[in-house]
PDB file of C-alpha atoms in Angstrom:
ATOM      1  CA  MET A   1      -1.025  12.826   0.995  1.00  0.00           C
ATOM      2  CA  GLU A   2      -1.621  13.969   4.553  1.00  0.00           C
ATOM      3  CA  ILE A   3       0.566  12.705   7.382  1.00  0.00           C
ATOM      4  CA  LYS A   4      -0.965  12.410  10.842  1.00  0.00           C
ATOM      5  CA  ILE A   5       0.549  11.816  14.263  1.00  0.00           C
ATOM      6  CA  VAL A   6      -1.393   9.115  16.119  1.00  0.00           C
ATOM      7  CA  GLU A   7      -1.110   7.486  19.537  1.00  0.00           C
ATOM      8  CA  ARG A   8      -1.522   3.705  19.484  1.00  0.00           C
ATOM      9  CA  ASN A   9      -1.889   1.145  22.240  1.00  0.00           C
ATOM     10  CA  SER A  10       0.232  -1.998  22.074  1.00  0.00           C
ATOM     11  CA  THR A  11      -1.143  -4.458  19.551  1.00  0.00           C
ATOM     12  CA  ARG A  12      -0.546  -8.212  19.618  1.00  0.00           C
ATOM     13  CA  ILE A  13      -0.202  -9.716  16.148  1.00  0.00           C
ATOM     14  CA  ILE A  14      -0.182 -13.344  15.011  1.00  0.00           C
ATOM     15  CA  GLY A  15       1.058 -14.030  11.509  1.00  0.00           C
ATOM     16  CA  MET A  16       3.532 -15.577   9.124  1.00  0.00           C
ATOM     17  CA  LYS A  17       7.153 -14.363   9.051  1.00  0.00           C
ATOM     18  CA  ILE A  18       9.955 -14.268   6.493  1.00  0.00           C
ATOM     19  CA  GLU A  19      13.392 -12.713   6.177  1.00  0.00           C
ATOM     20  CA  THR A  20      14.158 -11.234   2.783  1.00  0.00           C
ATOM     21  CA  LEU A  21      16.287  -8.741   0.905  1.00  0.00           C
ATOM     22  CA  LEU A  22      14.468  -5.727  -0.495  1.00  0.00           C
ATOM     23  CA  ARG A  23      15.800  -6.514  -3.979  1.00  0.00           C
ATOM     24  CA  ASP A  24      14.500 -10.088  -3.812  1.00  0.00           C
ATOM     25  CA  THR A  25      11.034  -9.101  -2.680  1.00  0.00           C
ATOM     26  CA  ARG A  26      10.796  -6.536  -5.481  1.00  0.00           C
ATOM     27  CA  GLU A  27      11.977  -8.996  -8.154  1.00  0.00           C
ATOM     28  CA  GLN A  28      10.147 -12.083  -6.873  1.00  0.00           C
ATOM     29  CA  ARG A  29       7.179 -10.413  -5.112  1.00  0.00           C
ATOM     30  CA  ILE A  30       8.029 -12.328  -1.939  1.00  0.00           C
ATOM     31  CA  ILE A  31       6.025 -10.087   0.411  1.00  0.00           C
ATOM     32  CA  PRO A  32       2.842 -10.077  -1.715  1.00  0.00           C
ATOM     33  CA  LYS A  33       3.090 -13.873  -1.923  1.00  0.00           C
ATOM     34  CA  LEU A  34       3.459 -14.112   1.873  1.00  0.00           C
ATOM     35  CA  GLN A  35       0.501 -11.763   2.396  1.00  0.00           C
ATOM     36  CA  GLN A  36      -1.603 -13.934   0.066  1.00  0.00           C
ATOM     37  CA  SER A  37      -0.519 -17.131   1.865  1.00  0.00           C
ATOM     38  CA  PHE A  38      -1.422 -15.570   5.200  1.00  0.00           C
ATOM     39  CA  ASN A  39      -4.817 -14.419   3.908  1.00  0.00           C
ATOM     40  CA  GLU A  40      -5.502 -18.011   2.837  1.00  0.00           C
ATOM     41  CA  ARG A  41      -4.720 -19.215   6.404  1.00  0.00           C
ATOM     42  CA  LEU A  42      -6.438 -16.360   8.258  1.00  0.00           C
ATOM     43  CA  ALA A  43      -9.293 -18.607   9.438  1.00  0.00           C
ATOM     44  CA  GLU A  44      -6.763 -20.701  11.416  1.00  0.00           C
ATOM     45  CA  VAL A  45      -6.038 -17.756  13.737  1.00  0.00           C
ATOM     46  CA  HIS A  46      -8.360 -17.750  16.757  1.00  0.00           C
ATOM     47  CA  GLY A  47      -9.062 -14.701  18.919  1.00  0.00           C
ATOM     48  CA  THR A  48      -8.805 -12.170  16.105  1.00  0.00           C
ATOM     49  CA  VAL A  49      -9.640  -8.525  16.805  1.00  0.00           C
ATOM     50  CA  GLY A  50     -10.643  -5.826  14.349  1.00  0.00           C
ATOM     51  CA  LEU A  51     -11.188  -7.881  11.219  1.00  0.00           C
ATOM     52  CA  PRO A  52     -11.114  -7.275   8.327  1.00  0.00           C
ATOM     53  CA  ALA A  53      -7.992  -5.237   9.194  1.00  0.00           C
ATOM     54  CA  THR A  54      -4.689  -7.072   8.672  1.00  0.00           C
ATOM     55  CA  TYR A  55      -1.057  -5.990   9.059  1.00  0.00           C
ATOM     56  CA  GLY A  56       2.248  -6.085   7.238  1.00  0.00           C
ATOM     57  CA  ILE A  57       5.082  -5.409   9.689  1.00  0.00           C
ATOM     58  CA  PHE A  58       8.701  -4.742   8.727  1.00  0.00           C
ATOM     59  CA  ILE A  59      11.560  -5.067  11.193  1.00  0.00           C
ATOM     60  CA  ASP A  60      14.941  -3.791  10.046  1.00  0.00           C
ATOM     61  CA  PRO A  61      18.245  -4.759  11.670  1.00  0.00           C
ATOM     62  CA  PRO A  62      20.284  -1.977  13.341  1.00  0.00           C
ATOM     63  CA  ASN A  63      22.130   0.209  10.800  1.00  0.00           C
ATOM     64  CA  TYR A  64      19.994  -1.308   8.034  1.00  0.00           C
ATOM     65  CA  ASN A  65      21.457  -1.153   4.517  1.00  0.00           C
ATOM     66  CA  PRO A  66      18.631  -1.964   2.070  1.00  0.00           C
ATOM     67  CA  ASP A  67      21.104  -3.120  -0.600  1.00  0.00           C
ATOM     68  CA  LEU A  68      22.836  -5.676   1.634  1.00  0.00           C
ATOM     69  CA  ASP A  69      20.815  -6.540   4.733  1.00  0.00           C
ATOM     70  CA  PRO A  70      17.811  -8.826   4.996  1.00  0.00           C
ATOM     71  CA  PHE A  71      14.838  -7.551   6.978  1.00  0.00           C
ATOM     72  CA  THR A  72      11.903  -9.338   8.598  1.00  0.00           C
ATOM     73  CA  TRP A  73       8.321  -9.097   7.333  1.00  0.00           C
ATOM     74  CA  ILE A  74       5.301 -10.395   9.243  1.00  0.00           C
ATOM     75  CA  ALA A  75       1.915 -10.712   7.552  1.00  0.00           C
ATOM     76  CA  GLY A  76      -0.604 -10.877  10.389  1.00  0.00           C
ATOM     77  CA  VAL A  77      -3.755  -9.932  12.213  1.00  0.00           C
ATOM     78  CA  GLU A  78      -4.474  -8.382  15.617  1.00  0.00           C
ATOM     79  CA  VAL A  79      -5.436 -10.910  18.291  1.00  0.00           C
ATOM     80  CA  GLU A  80      -6.507 -11.075  21.912  1.00  0.00           C
ATOM     81  CA  ALA A  81      -3.746 -11.253  24.533  1.00  0.00           C
ATOM     82  CA  ASP A  82      -4.116 -15.004  25.183  1.00  0.00           C
ATOM     83  CA  ALA A  83      -4.372 -16.138  21.528  1.00  0.00           C
ATOM     84  CA  LYS A  84      -1.904 -18.850  20.495  1.00  0.00           C
ATOM     85  CA  PRO A  85      -0.224 -18.890  17.073  1.00  0.00           C
ATOM     86  CA  PRO A  86      -1.128 -21.838  14.819  1.00  0.00           C
ATOM     87  CA  ALA A  87       1.675 -24.063  13.492  1.00  0.00           C
ATOM     88  CA  GLY A  88       4.000 -22.125  11.193  1.00  0.00           C
ATOM     89  CA  MET A  89       2.998 -18.740  12.603  1.00  0.00           C
ATOM     90  CA  VAL A  90       4.547 -16.328  15.130  1.00  0.00           C
ATOM     91  CA  SER A  91       3.384 -13.781  17.674  1.00  0.00           C
ATOM     92  CA  TYR A  92       4.672 -10.187  17.662  1.00  0.00           C
ATOM     93  CA  GLU A  93       3.879  -7.169  19.830  1.00  0.00           C
ATOM     94  CA  LEU A  94       3.643  -3.732  18.205  1.00  0.00           C
ATOM     95  CA  PRO A  95       4.557  -1.374  21.061  1.00  0.00           C
ATOM     96  CA  ARG A  96       2.379   1.374  22.435  1.00  0.00           C
ATOM     97  CA  GLY A  97       3.567   4.747  21.259  1.00  0.00           C
ATOM     98  CA  THR A  98       3.447   7.683  18.905  1.00  0.00           C
ATOM     99  CA  TYR A  99       3.367   6.951  15.167  1.00  0.00           C
ATOM    100  CA  ALA A 100       3.518   9.044  12.006  1.00  0.00           C
ATOM    101  CA  SER A 101       0.812   7.694   9.697  1.00  0.00           C
ATOM    102  CA  LEU A 102       0.256   8.117   5.968  1.00  0.00           C
ATOM    103  CA  ALA A 103      -2.705   6.796   3.958  1.00  0.00           C
ATOM    104  CA  TYR A 104      -1.705   5.162   0.653  1.00  0.00           C
ATOM    105  CA  HIS A 105      -4.089   4.528  -2.242  1.00  0.00           C
ATOM    106  CA  GLY A 106      -2.789   3.050  -5.489  1.00  0.00           C
ATOM    107  CA  ASN A 107      -0.748   0.308  -7.050  1.00  0.00           C
ATOM    108  CA  ILE A 108       0.923  -1.783  -4.352  1.00  0.00           C
ATOM    109  CA  ASP A 109       4.005  -2.130  -6.574  1.00  0.00           C
ATOM    110  CA  GLN A 110       4.564   1.642  -6.265  1.00  0.00           C
ATOM    111  CA  ALA A 111       4.032   1.799  -2.503  1.00  0.00           C
ATOM    112  CA  GLY A 112       7.737   2.489  -2.005  1.00  0.00           C
ATOM    113  CA  ALA A 113       6.904   6.123  -2.789  1.00  0.00           C
ATOM    114  CA  ALA A 114       4.786   6.261   0.394  1.00  0.00           C
ATOM    115  CA  TYR A 115       7.753   4.995   2.440  1.00  0.00           C
ATOM    116  CA  ASP A 116      10.011   7.636   0.843  1.00  0.00           C
ATOM    117  CA  GLN A 117       7.450  10.377   1.528  1.00  0.00           C
ATOM    118  CA  LEU A 118       7.031   9.394   5.180  1.00  0.00           C
ATOM    119  CA  PHE A 119      10.823   9.122   5.717  1.00  0.00           C
ATOM    120  CA  GLN A 120      11.304  12.571   4.163  1.00  0.00           C
ATOM    121  CA  TRP A 121       8.490  14.112   6.211  1.00  0.00           C
ATOM    122  CA  ILE A 122       9.962  12.750   9.454  1.00  0.00           C
ATOM    123  CA  ASN A 123      13.447  14.032   8.546  1.00  0.00           C
ATOM    124  CA  GLU A 124      12.028  17.526   7.927  1.00  0.00           C
ATOM    125  CA  SER A 125       9.706  17.577  10.958  1.00  0.00           C
ATOM    126  CA  GLU A 126      10.119  18.027  14.692  1.00  0.00           C
ATOM    127  CA  TYR A 127      10.129  14.195  14.984  1.00  0.00           C
ATOM    128  CA  VAL A 128      12.719  11.448  14.607  1.00  0.00           C
ATOM    129  CA  GLN A 129      12.148   7.759  14.052  1.00  0.00           C
ATOM    130  CA  ALA A 130      11.808   5.843  17.318  1.00  0.00           C
ATOM    131  CA  GLY A 131      12.543   2.323  16.136  1.00  0.00           C
ATOM    132  CA  THR A 132      13.695   0.126  13.285  1.00  0.00           C
ATOM    133  CA  PHE A 133      10.233  -1.179  12.478  1.00  0.00           C
ATOM    134  CA  GLY A 134       6.950   0.023  11.065  1.00  0.00           C
ATOM    135  CA  PHE A 135       3.796  -1.413   9.640  1.00  0.00           C
ATOM    136  CA  GLU A 136       1.156  -1.278   6.979  1.00  0.00           C
ATOM    137  CA  MET A 137      -2.449  -1.681   8.158  1.00  0.00           C
ATOM    138  CA  TYR A 138      -4.897  -2.892   5.530  1.00  0.00           C
ATOM    139  CA  THR A 139      -8.570  -2.149   6.112  1.00  0.00           C
ATOM    140  CA  GLU A 140      -9.674  -4.963   3.844  1.00  0.00           C
ATOM    141  CA  VAL A 141      -8.176  -8.186   2.532  1.00  0.00           C
ATOM    142  CA  HIS A 142      -6.978  -7.745  -1.052  1.00  0.00           C
ATOM    143  CA  THR A 143      -6.459 -10.579  -3.484  1.00  0.00           C
ATOM    144  CA  SER A 144      -3.372 -10.729  -5.687  1.00  0.00           C
ATOM    145  CA  CYS A 145      -5.611  -9.543  -8.571  1.00  0.00           C
ATOM    146  CA  GLU A 146      -6.303  -6.223  -6.812  1.00  0.00           C
ATOM    147  CA  ARG A 147      -2.748  -4.880  -6.897  1.00  0.00           C
ATOM    148  CA  GLU A 148      -3.650  -1.617  -8.657  1.00  0.00           C
ATOM    149  CA  CYS A 149      -6.257  -0.527  -6.085  1.00  0.00           C
ATOM    150  CA  SER A 150      -4.553  -1.214  -2.777  1.00  0.00           C
ATOM    151  CA  GLU A 151      -5.193   0.908   0.289  1.00  0.00           C
ATOM    152  CA  PHE A 152      -3.290   0.899   3.556  1.00  0.00           C
ATOM    153  CA  LEU A 153      -2.127   3.090   6.405  1.00  0.00           C
ATOM    154  CA  LEU A 154       1.658   3.202   6.744  1.00  0.00           C
ATOM    155  CA  HIS A 155       2.967   3.773  10.295  1.00  0.00           C
ATOM    156  CA  PHE A 156       6.477   4.574  11.569  1.00  0.00           C
ATOM    157  CA  PRO A 157       7.153   5.010  15.299  1.00  0.00           C
ATOM    158  CA  VAL A 158       8.351   8.536  16.136  1.00  0.00           C
ATOM    159  CA  ARG A 159       9.337  10.713  19.065  1.00  0.00           C
ATOM    160  CA  LEU A 160       9.943  14.430  19.354  1.00  0.00           C
ATOM    161  CA  ARG A 161      13.404  15.572  18.273  1.00  0.00           C
ATOM    162  CA  LEU A 162      15.576  16.631  21.209  1.00  0.00           C
TER     163      LEU A 162
END
């Protein structure tokens, strides 16, 4: 899998948010369930940009320990600057910046391998991570029945190593 460095403008997202432990989401499929719930409510979001692309954003706390710490996940869509979130949804701004990006094709339940590969590539490159967040960008809306043929672009913010 090829990793690319891309420059992105800030992106305003409206979506549904949860806090979860990595273990719980793996055992109970919490994130896929949230993504499906968001997809079912997508029509409620006004001012969307770039459909059919949707996002899955993770936000880790400082000094994140995946065995102990909950993290935030937002299932969302890009919107215009003045769009208002419907009831039960939030707004989030992905910052402008440099991102390492990796295309993933395969079973969504094995997507953790893409995260591991991107983390390893960053650690061995001239870059370091530039934040405690990242995102998956889906180019089409998948149903829960399409788990084996998922495709997304995984992005981590990076900056040159000093």
